[in-house]
Backbone as CSV, one residue per row, in Angstrom:
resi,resn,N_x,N_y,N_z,CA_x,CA_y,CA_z,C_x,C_y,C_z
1,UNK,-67.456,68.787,11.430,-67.548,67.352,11.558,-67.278,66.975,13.013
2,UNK,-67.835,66.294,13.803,-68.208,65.540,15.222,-67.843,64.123,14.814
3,UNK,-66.601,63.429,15.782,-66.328,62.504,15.592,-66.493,61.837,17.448
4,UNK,-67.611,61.160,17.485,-68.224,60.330,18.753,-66.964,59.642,19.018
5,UNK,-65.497,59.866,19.639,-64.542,58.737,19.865,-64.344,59.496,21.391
6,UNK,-63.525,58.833,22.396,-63.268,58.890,23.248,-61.891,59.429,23.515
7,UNK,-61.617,60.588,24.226,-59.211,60.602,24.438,-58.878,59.235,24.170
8,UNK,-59.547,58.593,25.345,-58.740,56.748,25.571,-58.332,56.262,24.095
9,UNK,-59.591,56.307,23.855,-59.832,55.745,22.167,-59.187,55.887,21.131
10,UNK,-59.268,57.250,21.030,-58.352,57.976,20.073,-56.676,57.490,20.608
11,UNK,-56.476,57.719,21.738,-55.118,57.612,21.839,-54.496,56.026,21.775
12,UNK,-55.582,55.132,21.619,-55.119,53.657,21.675,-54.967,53.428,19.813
13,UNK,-55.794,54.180,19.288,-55.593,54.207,17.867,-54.043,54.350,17.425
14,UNK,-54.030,55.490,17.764,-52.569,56.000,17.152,-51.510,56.289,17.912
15,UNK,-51.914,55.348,18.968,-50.412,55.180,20.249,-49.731,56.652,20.742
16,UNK,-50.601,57.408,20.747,-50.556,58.644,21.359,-51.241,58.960,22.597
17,UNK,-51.422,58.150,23.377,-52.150,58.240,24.441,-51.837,59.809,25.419
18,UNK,-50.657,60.314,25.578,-50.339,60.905,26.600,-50.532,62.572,25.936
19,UNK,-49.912,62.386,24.667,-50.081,63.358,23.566,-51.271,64.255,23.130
20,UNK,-52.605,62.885,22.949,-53.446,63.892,22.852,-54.037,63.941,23.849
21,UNK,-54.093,63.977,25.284,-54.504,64.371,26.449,-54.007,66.120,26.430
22,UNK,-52.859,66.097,25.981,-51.441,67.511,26.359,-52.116,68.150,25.156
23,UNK,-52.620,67.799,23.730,-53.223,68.499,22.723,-54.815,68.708,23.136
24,UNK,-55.212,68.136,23.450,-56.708,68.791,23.825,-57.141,69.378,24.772
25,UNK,-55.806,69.806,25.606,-55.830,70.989,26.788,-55.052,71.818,26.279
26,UNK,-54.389,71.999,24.948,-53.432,72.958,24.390,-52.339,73.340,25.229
27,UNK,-51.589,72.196,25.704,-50.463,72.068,26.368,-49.586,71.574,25.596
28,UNK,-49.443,71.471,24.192,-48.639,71.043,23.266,-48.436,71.610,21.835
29,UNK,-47.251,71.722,20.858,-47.479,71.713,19.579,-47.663,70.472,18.984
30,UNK,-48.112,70.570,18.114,-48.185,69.279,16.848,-47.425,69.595,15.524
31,UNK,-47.131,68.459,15.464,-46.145,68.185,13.956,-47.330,67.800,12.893
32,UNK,-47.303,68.529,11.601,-47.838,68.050,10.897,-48.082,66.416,10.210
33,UNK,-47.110,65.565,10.841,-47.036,64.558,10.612,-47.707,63.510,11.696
34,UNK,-47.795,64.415,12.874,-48.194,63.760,13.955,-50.143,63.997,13.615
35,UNK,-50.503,65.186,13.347,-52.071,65.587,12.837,-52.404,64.465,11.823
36,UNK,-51.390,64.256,10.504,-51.951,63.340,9.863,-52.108,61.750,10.654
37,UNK,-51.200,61.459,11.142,-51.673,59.777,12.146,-52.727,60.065,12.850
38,UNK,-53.059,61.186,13.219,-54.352,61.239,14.509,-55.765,61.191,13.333
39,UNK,-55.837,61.697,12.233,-57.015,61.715,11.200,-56.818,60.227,10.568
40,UNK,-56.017,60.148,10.052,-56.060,58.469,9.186,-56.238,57.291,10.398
41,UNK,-55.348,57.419,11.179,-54.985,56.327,12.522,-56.404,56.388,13.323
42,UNK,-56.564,57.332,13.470,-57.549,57.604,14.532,-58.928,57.580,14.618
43,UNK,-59.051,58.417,13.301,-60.420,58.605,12.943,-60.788,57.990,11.782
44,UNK,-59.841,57.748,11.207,-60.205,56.591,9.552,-60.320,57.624,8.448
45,UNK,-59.992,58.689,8.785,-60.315,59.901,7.535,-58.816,60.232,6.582
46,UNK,-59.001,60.693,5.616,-57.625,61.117,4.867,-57.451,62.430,4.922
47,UNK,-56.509,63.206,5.032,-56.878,64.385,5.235,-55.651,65.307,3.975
48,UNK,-56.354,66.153,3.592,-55.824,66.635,1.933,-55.350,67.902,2.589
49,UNK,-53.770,68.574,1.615,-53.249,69.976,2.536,-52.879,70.248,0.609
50,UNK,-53.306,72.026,0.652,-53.046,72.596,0.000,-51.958,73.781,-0.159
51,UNK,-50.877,74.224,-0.758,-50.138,74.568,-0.289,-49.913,76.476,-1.326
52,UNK,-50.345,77.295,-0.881,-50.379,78.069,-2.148,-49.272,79.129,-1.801
């Protein structure tokens, strides 16, 4: 899935501006809690975790 949004964009969504600059050069970890605000917040998607 290809989501046409912009860093700026994305990061004005979910007030992560600086964050995902440092995540999309893999200069950072992510919290699973922080992944879910960037899919719902960001991109408008829900995102489902299975746990086995």
């Amino acid at each position: 899935m290809i989501f046409k949004i912009s860093q700026q964009e994305l990061g004005e969504r979910t007030g992560k501006k600086s964050y995902i600059s440092k995540l999309e050069n893999a200069r950072g970890n992510i919290q699973l809690s922080t992944l879910i605000r960037i899919f719902e917040m960001g991109l408008n998607k829900r995102i489902g975790l299975t746990f086995i």
